[in-house]
């Protein structure tokens, strides 16, 4: 099957890009009449010929106007649910009540409506508009529209990516008219997939309404229908393709003049204009002109986002002139080998996914300031690229990105999976071509529009051929960007025709089995790909919910999911620990992002990454993967300056073979500089320091001065430090910096004594089972240190890794791990000989990775363990890794992590923690405050948890299904 993109009912006019005079625009914002049509009876009943009974304000959505149905158990959502336990779990029953209705899957709108809705307004056409071309401009509708003027139907359109435009010249005469617009947001209109971020309740929401600019526009009968600018950087010229539309019956001699000037840079540049004469025949006339930009031309990129305003003036010999303005940047992006190159300079994409997070309205922001704020936050955190997952933003996003210097990848508005597919002859096949054609016409001049994908992770037996044809189609049609078939994970078929590859092989932390280090990279995953490789959806490391965020939901969406999690946490007796859980899990999340991003920066030949994400994803079960919330606001544990140390154009890197050492070793780290700045660095001296926690210097030095080319990694030298002077357990920090600049990075590492001091004989009974002797010692008022690794029954179902929950346990049907770090009191005397912060760090890896946890469901209310793992927020089980308690007259200290005494040099941290616990158990400070019945303790090793989780749902997300063929 050969697909040819077509415009369908759409008409593309230069008016999209240029400002209009006030006399040429009739704004339609304000009060409209409205009627919902859940039975789809309006067309047959000729509602366009009646007066609609309700009122709404547009631009806006039905939900903003308080229209729709209350959310309930009967709500038919536009999204997939892979964990339906909420519907059946008795513990969730109270959240299913109408007076306390809270769903955990996504944000909850005040009202919900899917179906046709009718909007109507009386317009008064000025007498001065007689004989002019009249156009209805609806900047964004969701997502099928049908228009009537008075009783005459004008047409219908379907688009999720671009303005809906209707030619009304023949049906609008001066005077009053009734304009009726029917908007249908049912997926049946054209199924792009219920989880597509363009339509899904998981993210921006399946809203119904009209947003952005709503207006009637008047123009001359001979006009510039299209002005498209194709930068030619090599020849310092702009190739301009014009389409002139003549709606009269006569040919007209005409001229077109092109002029351009730089408008956002400190250096003024006025381009000499060019002009050509031609005959505008009835219908369309295509013209191609070259505008020499001259030697003073300013190129656009992330560091110098210089923009030009092109003015195209059409002057017929008879009639009214037409003038259109478009903004463009002189830039060229292409794939050269395995590199992406902008204006001849290699770039590295440090990208974030924008999934359609609009937590106040549920629909995209349509103004430039709103997008400038979001992109400026991303820039502050070191990013230069945004992928729009299965949706395309409005023009305001491109305008903001042009000005800030971002490389954007919008996508066809489809995740053609979970109910549809690509390449199998479904309507979505043609729709993707049509939509991306509309995107090129509407946004193609924007310098930031650099990349294009057909969508996200498709299904379909013939998807590879379809995507290959898609790439070839766009390569031959528009040279202004680079193309890939779809953004996919590893199990999807390869598309060799891709100009660049988005795939997930180059991601993840190999810490499930391997001791943490910073020497690994992803070169093995990308070496077989000859084109640039950009990592797909990297990260997805979770953090515990930030319940302070709830008050920020002041719009039509409410964070009922977070409210549910907060209430459930309180029901489990841990409501007072919410902030500690957030901060501790946040520090672990930040560590994982730092480690994974640095691994990408270390990887030779990698073209970049797309992170999922810097901000939370409020759907798919609530995926709390961001150091920012969906409002792009900080949560308190990761400031932008801290994040930029490992995510910016120039980053020092250190390859540490491990992070835990003993005092008889020599610390050694090879260092390098990732540099993708605007130009080469001159001879630069980098310094290194090793500091103790109090800030005192343990060692320092500097590397030999080196010139640093851009677009690659440059070795700096090796740091070597004998550790023999370290006599007690110590955390140290290696830092590398370019003095006087913001270029700096650092890494914690730990040194433990190679030989621990001998402890005096004591009466502490050390054991690995709660055996008869242990019980006897406790009954007699003695002390017991129980190293219970492998013995836990109550909590055996809870899987703990060092790394936190991936994406979230609901979407992935409780796939492990279930734990998101832990909280611990660093000042607890049990840890006096084991330096730690209040959260996970790399010295804990050999202790907590794959460790058992204890489920404290029967322990007294308020009981707090010494080391408390943080459970998935969907279950909020009270867990322990290390605990202490009074058991009868005795004192008990328990670890479910493996702390077996050993001289094994591979487990120095475990050995050190055991030493610290034993020394504590021997001391007078070992005096637990909480009392626990012996049988409750025994149940940890004898009785399974009473509550066993089931997702009930049979379906699975793609990552849990059999591999794609």
PDB file of N, CA and C in Angstrom, residues 483-561:
ATOM      1  N   UNK A 483      14.607  12.515  10.380  1.00  0.00           N
ATOM      2  CA  UNK A 483      13.406  11.702  10.559  1.00  0.00           C
ATOM      3  C   UNK A 483      13.745  10.318  11.097  1.00  0.00           C
ATOM      4  N   UNK A 484      12.864   9.858  11.968  1.00  0.00           N
ATOM      5  CA  UNK A 484      12.917   8.469  12.418  1.00  0.00           C
ATOM      6  C   UNK A 484      11.514   7.904  12.351  1.00  0.00           C
ATOM      7  N   UNK A 485      11.415   6.588  12.216  1.00  0.00           N
ATOM      8  CA  UNK A 485      10.093   5.994  12.042  1.00  0.00           C
ATOM      9  C   UNK A 485       9.223   6.154  13.267  1.00  0.00           C
ATOM     10  N   UNK A 486       9.702   5.699  14.413  1.00  0.00           N
ATOM     11  CA  UNK A 486       8.943   5.795  15.661  1.00  0.00           C
ATOM     12  C   UNK A 486       9.914   5.728  16.821  1.00  0.00           C
ATOM     13  N   UNK A 487       9.490   6.241  17.944  1.00  0.00           N
ATOM     14  CA  UNK A 487      10.268   6.167  19.179  1.00  0.00           C
ATOM     15  C   UNK A 487       9.928   4.840  19.847  1.00  0.00           C
ATOM     16  N   UNK A 488      10.920   3.956  19.984  1.00  0.00           N
ATOM     17  CA  UNK A 488      10.613   2.590  20.397  1.00  0.00           C
ATOM     18  C   UNK A 488      11.633   2.062  21.405  1.00  0.00           C
ATOM     19  N   UNK A 489      11.206   1.018  22.115  1.00  0.00           N
ATOM     20  CA  UNK A 489      12.088   0.286  23.016  1.00  0.00           C
ATOM     21  C   UNK A 489      12.777  -0.845  22.246  1.00  0.00           C
ATOM     22  N   UNK A 490      13.482  -1.706  22.964  1.00  0.00           N
ATOM     23  CA  UNK A 490      14.367  -2.670  22.302  1.00  0.00           C
ATOM     24  C   UNK A 490      13.637  -3.748  21.507  1.00  0.00           C
ATOM     25  N   UNK A 491      12.446  -4.155  21.952  1.00  0.00           N
ATOM     26  CA  UNK A 491      11.810  -5.316  21.331  1.00  0.00           C
ATOM     27  C   UNK A 491      11.093  -4.977  20.035  1.00  0.00           C
ATOM     28  N   UNK A 492      11.077  -3.713  19.629  1.00  0.00           N
ATOM     29  CA  UNK A 492      10.410  -3.353  18.385  1.00  0.00           C
ATOM     30  C   UNK A 492      11.298  -3.652  17.178  1.00  0.00           C
ATOM     31  N   UNK A 493      10.686  -3.892  16.015  1.00  0.00           N
ATOM     32  CA  UNK A 493      11.486  -4.188  14.811  1.00  0.00           C
ATOM     33  C   UNK A 493      12.376  -3.007  14.435  1.00  0.00           C
ATOM     34  N   UNK A 494      13.507  -3.323  13.846  1.00  0.00           N
ATOM     35  CA  UNK A 494      14.412  -2.283  13.373  1.00  0.00           C
ATOM     36  C   UNK A 494      13.883  -1.667  12.080  1.00  0.00           C
ATOM     37  N   UNK A 495      14.171  -0.388  11.902  1.00  0.00           N
ATOM     38  CA  UNK A 495      13.850   0.316  10.670  1.00  0.00           C
ATOM     39  C   UNK A 495      15.158   0.905  10.152  1.00  0.00           C
ATOM     40  N   UNK A 496      15.880   0.166   9.297  1.00  0.00           N
ATOM     41  CA  UNK A 496      17.205   0.643   8.863  1.00  0.00           C
ATOM     42  C   UNK A 496      17.156   1.968   8.113  1.00  0.00           C
ATOM     43  N   UNK A 497      16.000   2.320   7.582  1.00  0.00           N
ATOM     44  CA  UNK A 497      15.885   3.571   6.821  1.00  0.00           C
ATOM     45  C   UNK A 497      15.914   4.810   7.722  1.00  0.00           C
ATOM     46  N   UNK A 498      15.802   4.639   9.041  1.00  0.00           N
ATOM     47  CA  UNK A 498      15.821   5.784   9.952  1.00  0.00           C
ATOM     48  C   UNK A 498      17.065   6.630   9.755  1.00  0.00           C
ATOM     49  N   UNK A 499      16.897   7.943   9.756  1.00  0.00           N
ATOM     50  CA  UNK A 499      18.059   8.828   9.732  1.00  0.00           C
ATOM     51  C   UNK A 499      18.739   8.851  11.102  1.00  0.00           C
ATOM     52  N   UNK A 500      17.957   8.691  12.144  1.00  0.00           N
ATOM     53  CA  UNK A 500      18.506   8.517  13.493  1.00  0.00           C
ATOM     54  C   UNK A 500      17.615   7.504  14.194  1.00  0.00           C
ATOM     55  N   UNK A 501      18.164   6.848  15.195  1.00  0.00           N
ATOM     56  CA  UNK A 501      17.478   5.758  15.874  1.00  0.00           C
ATOM     57  C   UNK A 501      17.126   6.179  17.300  1.00  0.00           C
ATOM     58  N   UNK A 502      15.871   5.976  17.668  1.00  0.00           N
ATOM     59  CA  UNK A 502      15.480   6.155  19.065  1.00  0.00           C
ATOM     60  C   UNK A 502      15.147   4.778  19.609  1.00  0.00           C
ATOM     61  N   UNK A 503      15.982   4.292  20.515  1.00  0.00           N
ATOM     62  CA  UNK A 503      15.841   2.944  21.028  1.00  0.00           C
ATOM     63  C   UNK A 503      16.350   2.910  22.474  1.00  0.00           C
ATOM     64  N   UNK A 504      15.931   1.893  23.207  1.00  0.00           N
ATOM     65  CA  UNK A 504      16.151   1.899  24.654  1.00  0.00           C
ATOM     66  C   UNK A 504      17.348   1.066  25.116  1.00  0.00           C
ATOM     67  N   UNK A 505      18.148   0.569  24.200  1.00  0.00           N
ATOM     68  CA  UNK A 505      19.250  -0.294  24.632  1.00  0.00           C
ATOM     69  C   UNK A 505      20.285   0.412  25.475  1.00  0.00           C
ATOM     70  N   UNK A 506      20.502   1.687  25.223  1.00  0.00           N
ATOM     71  CA  UNK A 506      21.564   2.428  25.906  1.00  0.00           C
ATOM     72  C   UNK A 506      21.030   3.108  27.159  1.00  0.00           C
ATOM     73  N   UNK A 507      20.494   2.321  28.067  1.00  0.00           N
ATOM     74  CA  UNK A 507      19.970   2.910  29.297  1.00  0.00           C
ATOM     75  C   UNK A 507      20.025   1.879  30.426  1.00  0.00           C
ATOM     76  N   UNK A 508      19.720   2.325  31.612  1.00  0.00           N
ATOM     77  CA  UNK A 508      19.656   1.429  32.765  1.00  0.00           C
ATOM     78  C   UNK A 508      20.945   1.435  33.567  1.00  0.00           C
ATOM     79  N   UNK A 509      20.820   1.006  34.813  1.00  0.00           N
ATOM     80  CA  UNK A 509      21.963   0.865  35.708  1.00  0.00           C
ATOM     81  C   UNK A 509      22.178  -0.620  35.976  1.00  0.00           C
ATOM     82  N   UNK A 510      23.379  -1.136  35.723  1.00  0.00           N
ATOM     83  CA  UNK A 510      23.623  -2.583  35.850  1.00  0.00           C
ATOM     84  C   UNK A 510      23.887  -3.009  37.290  1.00  0.00           C
ATOM     85  N   UNK A 511      23.085  -2.494  38.205  1.00  0.00           N
ATOM     86  CA  UNK A 511      23.373  -2.681  39.612  1.00  0.00           C
ATOM     87  C   UNK A 511      22.556  -3.801  40.244  1.00  0.00           C
ATOM     88  N   UNK A 512      21.723  -4.462  39.459  1.00  0.00           N
ATOM     89  CA  UNK A 512      21.004  -5.604  40.021  1.00  0.00           C
ATOM     90  C   UNK A 512      21.987  -6.708  40.408  1.00  0.00           C
ATOM     91  N   UNK A 513      23.065  -6.838  39.631  1.00  0.00           N
ATOM     92  CA  UNK A 513      24.068  -7.871  39.892  1.00  0.00           C
ATOM     93  C   UNK A 513      25.461  -7.297  40.114  1.00  0.00           C
ATOM     94  N   UNK A 514      25.768  -6.200  39.439  1.00  0.00           N
ATOM     95  CA  UNK A 514      27.125  -5.663  39.469  1.00  0.00           C
ATOM     96  C   UNK A 514      27.263  -4.575  40.526  1.00  0.00           C
ATOM     97  N   UNK A 515      28.388  -4.606  41.194  1.00  0.00           N
ATOM     98  CA  UNK A 515      28.705  -3.577  42.183  1.00  0.00           C
ATOM     99  C   UNK A 515      28.735  -2.212  41.485  1.00  0.00           C
ATOM    100  N   UNK A 516      28.132  -1.178  42.077  1.00  0.00           N
ATOM    101  CA  UNK A 516      28.134   0.136  41.435  1.00  0.00           C
ATOM    102  C   UNK A 516      29.539   0.618  41.092  1.00  0.00           C
ATOM    103  N   UNK A 517      29.648   1.175  39.898  1.00  0.00           N
ATOM    104  CA  UNK A 517      30.889   1.796  39.452  1.00  0.00           C
ATOM    105  C   UNK A 517      30.523   2.888  38.466  1.00  0.00           C
ATOM    106  N   UNK A 518      31.469   3.692  38.084  1.00  0.00           N
ATOM    107  CA  UNK A 518      31.226   4.706  37.059  1.00  0.00           C
ATOM    108  C   UNK A 518      32.178   4.498  35.885  1.00  0.00           C
ATOM    109  N   UNK A 519      32.475   3.232  35.622  1.00  0.00           N
ATOM    110  CA  UNK A 519      33.285   2.906  34.444  1.00  0.00           C
ATOM    111  C   UNK A 519      32.427   2.397  33.297  1.00  0.00           C
ATOM    112  N   UNK A 520      31.226   1.894  33.585  1.00  0.00           N
ATOM    113  CA  UNK A 520      30.413   1.296  32.534  1.00  0.00           C
ATOM    114  C   UNK A 520      29.851   2.378  31.606  1.00  0.00           C
ATOM    115  N   UNK A 521      29.559   1.990  30.390  1.00  0.00           N
ATOM    116  CA  UNK A 521      28.855   2.856  29.447  1.00  0.00           C
ATOM    117  C   UNK A 521      28.024   1.968  28.529  1.00  0.00           C
ATOM    118  N   UNK A 522      27.499   2.525  27.471  1.00  0.00           N
ATOM    119  CA  UNK A 522      26.534   1.807  26.634  1.00  0.00           C
ATOM    120  C   UNK A 522      27.050   1.550  25.221  1.00  0.00           C
ATOM    121  N   UNK A 523      28.360   1.535  25.055  1.00  0.00           N
ATOM    122  CA  UNK A 523      28.897   1.404  23.699  1.00  0.00           C
ATOM    123  C   UNK A 523      28.493   0.079  23.058  1.00  0.00           C
ATOM    124  N   UNK A 524      28.384  -0.993  23.841  1.00  0.00           N
ATOM    125  CA  UNK A 524      28.007  -2.284  23.251  1.00  0.00           C
ATOM    126  C   UNK A 524      26.593  -2.259  22.698  1.00  0.00           C
ATOM    127  N   UNK A 525      25.720  -1.442  23.284  1.00  0.00           N
ATOM    128  CA  UNK A 525      24.329  -1.387  22.836  1.00  0.00           C
ATOM    129  C   UNK A 525      24.167  -0.635  21.525  1.00  0.00           C
ATOM    130  N   UNK A 526      25.111   0.257  21.203  1.00  0.00           N
ATOM    131  CA  UNK A 526      24.920   1.116  20.030  1.00  0.00           C
ATOM    132  C   UNK A 526      25.889   0.816  18.894  1.00  0.00           C
ATOM    133  N   UNK A 527      26.871  -0.065  19.120  1.00  0.00           N
ATOM    134  CA  UNK A 527      27.947  -0.198  18.142  1.00  0.00           C
ATOM    135  C   UNK A 527      27.491  -0.730  16.797  1.00  0.00           C
ATOM    136  N   UNK A 528      26.383  -1.480  16.743  1.00  0.00           N
ATOM    137  CA  UNK A 528      25.948  -2.037  15.457  1.00  0.00           C
ATOM    138  C   UNK A 528      25.099  -1.066  14.651  1.00  0.00           C
ATOM    139  N   UNK A 529      24.800   0.104  15.213  1.00  0.00           N
ATOM    140  CA  UNK A 529      23.943   1.055  14.512  1.00  0.00           C
ATOM    141  C   UNK A 529      24.800   2.091  13.798  1.00  0.00           C
ATOM    142  N   UNK A 530      24.667   2.209  12.489  1.00  0.00           N
ATOM    143  CA  UNK A 530      25.499   3.165  11.752  1.00  0.00           C
ATOM    144  C   UNK A 530      24.982   4.594  11.824  1.00  0.00           C
ATOM    145  N   UNK A 531      23.745   4.759  12.255  1.00  0.00           N
ATOM    146  CA  UNK A 531      23.156   6.096  12.328  1.00  0.00           C
ATOM    147  C   UNK A 531      23.201   6.615  13.766  1.00  0.00           C
ATOM    148  N   UNK A 532      22.917   7.886  13.988  1.00  0.00           N
ATOM    149  CA  UNK A 532      22.891   8.416  15.357  1.00  0.00           C
ATOM    150  C   UNK A 532      21.876   7.670  16.215  1.00  0.00           C
ATOM    151  N   UNK A 533      22.281   7.373  17.431  1.00  0.00           N
ATOM    152  CA  UNK A 533      21.456   6.610  18.367  1.00  0.00           C
ATOM    153  C   UNK A 533      21.102   7.526  19.536  1.00  0.00           C
ATOM    154  N   UNK A 534      19.798   7.717  19.739  1.00  0.00           N
ATOM    155  CA  UNK A 534      19.297   8.526  20.845  1.00  0.00           C
ATOM    156  C   UNK A 534      18.543   7.598  21.785  1.00  0.00           C
ATOM    157  N   UNK A 535      18.866   7.631  23.063  1.00  0.00           N
ATOM    158  CA  UNK A 535      18.293   6.690  24.014  1.00  0.00           C
ATOM    159  C   UNK A 535      16.831   7.018  24.297  1.00  0.00           C
ATOM    160  N   UNK A 536      16.010   5.988  24.215  1.00  0.00           N
ATOM    161  CA  UNK A 536      14.562   6.092  24.377  1.00  0.00           C
ATOM    162  C   UNK A 536      14.171   6.012  25.856  1.00  0.00           C
ATOM    163  N   UNK A 537      13.459   7.034  26.329  1.00  0.00           N
ATOM    164  CA  UNK A 537      12.808   7.014  27.640  1.00  0.00           C
ATOM    165  C   UNK A 537      13.741   6.526  28.752  1.00  0.00           C
ATOM    166  N   UNK A 538      14.884   7.166  28.838  1.00  0.00           N
ATOM    167  CA  UNK A 538      15.876   6.801  29.842  1.00  0.00           C
ATOM    168  C   UNK A 538      15.410   7.247  31.226  1.00  0.00           C
ATOM    169  N   UNK A 539      15.798   6.502  32.236  1.00  0.00           N
ATOM    170  CA  UNK A 539      15.509   6.874  33.606  1.00  0.00           C
ATOM    171  C   UNK A 539      14.334   6.106  34.166  1.00  0.00           C
ATOM    172  N   UNK A 540      13.219   6.806  34.378  1.00  0.00           N
ATOM    173  CA  UNK A 540      11.991   6.245  34.939  1.00  0.00           C
ATOM    174  C   UNK A 540      12.188   5.793  36.390  1.00  0.00           C
ATOM    175  N   UNK A 541      13.087   6.481  37.123  1.00  0.00           N
ATOM    176  CA  UNK A 541      13.338   6.168  38.526  1.00  0.00           C
ATOM    177  C   UNK A 541      12.335   6.908  39.395  1.00  0.00           C
ATOM    178  N   UNK A 542      11.700   6.198  40.302  1.00  0.00           N
ATOM    179  CA  UNK A 542      10.577   6.749  41.064  1.00  0.00           C
ATOM    180  C   UNK A 542      11.008   7.377  42.382  1.00  0.00           C
ATOM    181  N   UNK A 543      10.134   8.240  42.854  1.00  0.00           N
ATOM    182  CA  UNK A 543      10.262   8.890  44.144  1.00  0.00           C
ATOM    183  C   UNK A 543       8.911   8.769  44.847  1.00  0.00           C
ATOM    184  N   UNK A 544       8.919   8.845  46.155  1.00  0.00           N
ATOM    185  CA  UNK A 544       7.670   8.789  46.907  1.00  0.00           C
ATOM    186  C   UNK A 544       6.868  10.064  46.648  1.00  0.00           C
ATOM    187  N   UNK A 545       5.535  10.005  46.729  1.00  0.00           N
ATOM    188  CA  UNK A 545       4.717  11.200  46.432  1.00  0.00           C
ATOM    189  C   UNK A 545       5.050  12.385  47.335  1.00  0.00           C
ATOM    190  N   UNK A 546       4.919  13.561  46.738  1.00  0.00           N
ATOM    191  CA  UNK A 546       5.058  14.811  47.484  1.00  0.00           C
ATOM    192  C   UNK A 546       3.647  15.335  47.748  1.00  0.00           C
ATOM    193  N   UNK A 547       3.143  15.107  48.950  1.00  0.00           N
ATOM    194  CA  UNK A 547       1.765  15.479  49.245  1.00  0.00           C
ATOM    195  C   UNK A 547       1.588  16.984  49.382  1.00  0.00           C
ATOM    196  N   UNK A 548       2.666  17.730  49.509  1.00  0.00           N
ATOM    197  CA  UNK A 548       2.566  19.195  49.507  1.00  0.00           C
ATOM    198  C   UNK A 548       2.082  19.702  48.152  1.00  0.00           C
ATOM    199  N   UNK A 549       2.250  18.892  47.137  1.00  0.00           N
ATOM    200  CA  UNK A 549       1.856  19.268  45.774  1.00  0.00           C
ATOM    201  C   UNK A 549       0.340  19.373  45.627  1.00  0.00           C
ATOM    202  N   UNK A 550      -0.410  18.692  46.470  1.00  0.00           N
ATOM    203  CA  UNK A 550      -1.862  18.595  46.290  1.00  0.00           C
ATOM    204  C   UNK A 550      -2.511  19.973  46.234  1.00  0.00           C
ATOM    205  N   UNK A 551      -2.051  20.888  47.053  1.00  0.00           N
ATOM    206  CA  UNK A 551      -2.669  22.213  47.105  1.00  0.00           C
ATOM    207  C   UNK A 551      -2.440  23.024  45.838  1.00  0.00           C
ATOM    208  N   UNK A 552      -1.527  22.600  44.982  1.00  0.00           N
ATOM    209  CA  UNK A 552      -1.257  23.332  43.753  1.00  0.00           C
ATOM    210  C   UNK A 552      -2.307  23.078  42.676  1.00  0.00           C
ATOM    211  N   UNK A 553      -3.160  22.082  42.877  1.00  0.00           N
ATOM    212  CA  UNK A 553      -4.159  21.736  41.866  1.00  0.00           C
ATOM    213  C   UNK A 553      -5.400  22.602  42.062  1.00  0.00           C
ATOM    214  N   UNK A 554      -5.330  23.805  41.537  1.00  0.00           N
ATOM    215  CA  UNK A 554      -6.393  24.790  41.707  1.00  0.00           C
ATOM    216  C   UNK A 554      -7.284  24.912  40.484  1.00  0.00           C
ATOM    217  N   UNK A 555      -7.076  24.065  39.476  1.00  0.00           N
ATOM    218  CA  UNK A 555      -7.867  24.134  38.258  1.00  0.00           C
ATOM    219  C   UNK A 555      -8.928  23.060  38.214  1.00  0.00           C
ATOM    220  N   UNK A 556      -9.198  22.564  36.996  1.00  0.00           N
ATOM    221  CA  UNK A 556     -10.286  21.584  36.821  1.00  0.00           C
ATOM    222  C   UNK A 556      -9.839  20.166  37.155  1.00  0.00           C
ATOM    223  N   UNK A 557      -8.550  19.973  37.341  1.00  0.00           N
ATOM    224  CA  UNK A 557      -8.045  18.656  37.739  1.00  0.00           C
ATOM    225  C   UNK A 557      -7.625  18.696  39.198  1.00  0.00           C
ATOM    226  N   UNK A 558      -7.905  17.606  39.884  1.00  0.00           N
ATOM    227  CA  UNK A 558      -7.516  17.468  41.275  1.00  0.00           C
ATOM    228  C   UNK A 558      -6.655  16.215  41.431  1.00  0.00           C
ATOM    229  N   UNK A 559      -5.714  16.285  42.364  1.00  0.00           N
ATOM    230  CA  UNK A 559      -4.795  15.168  42.601  1.00  0.00           C
ATOM    231  C   UNK A 559      -5.432  14.179  43.573  1.00  0.00           C
ATOM    232  N   UNK A 560      -6.582  13.621  43.185  1.00  0.00           N
ATOM    233  CA  UNK A 560      -7.237  12.630  44.040  1.00  0.00           C
ATOM    234  C   UNK A 560      -6.347  11.399  44.208  1.00  0.00           C
ATOM    235  N   UNK A 561      -5.510  11.124  43.216  1.00  0.00           N
ATOM    236  CA  UNK A 561      -4.587   9.995  43.369  1.00  0.00           C
ATOM    237  C   UNK A 561      -3.631  10.231  44.540  1.00  0.00           C
TER     238      UNK A 561
END
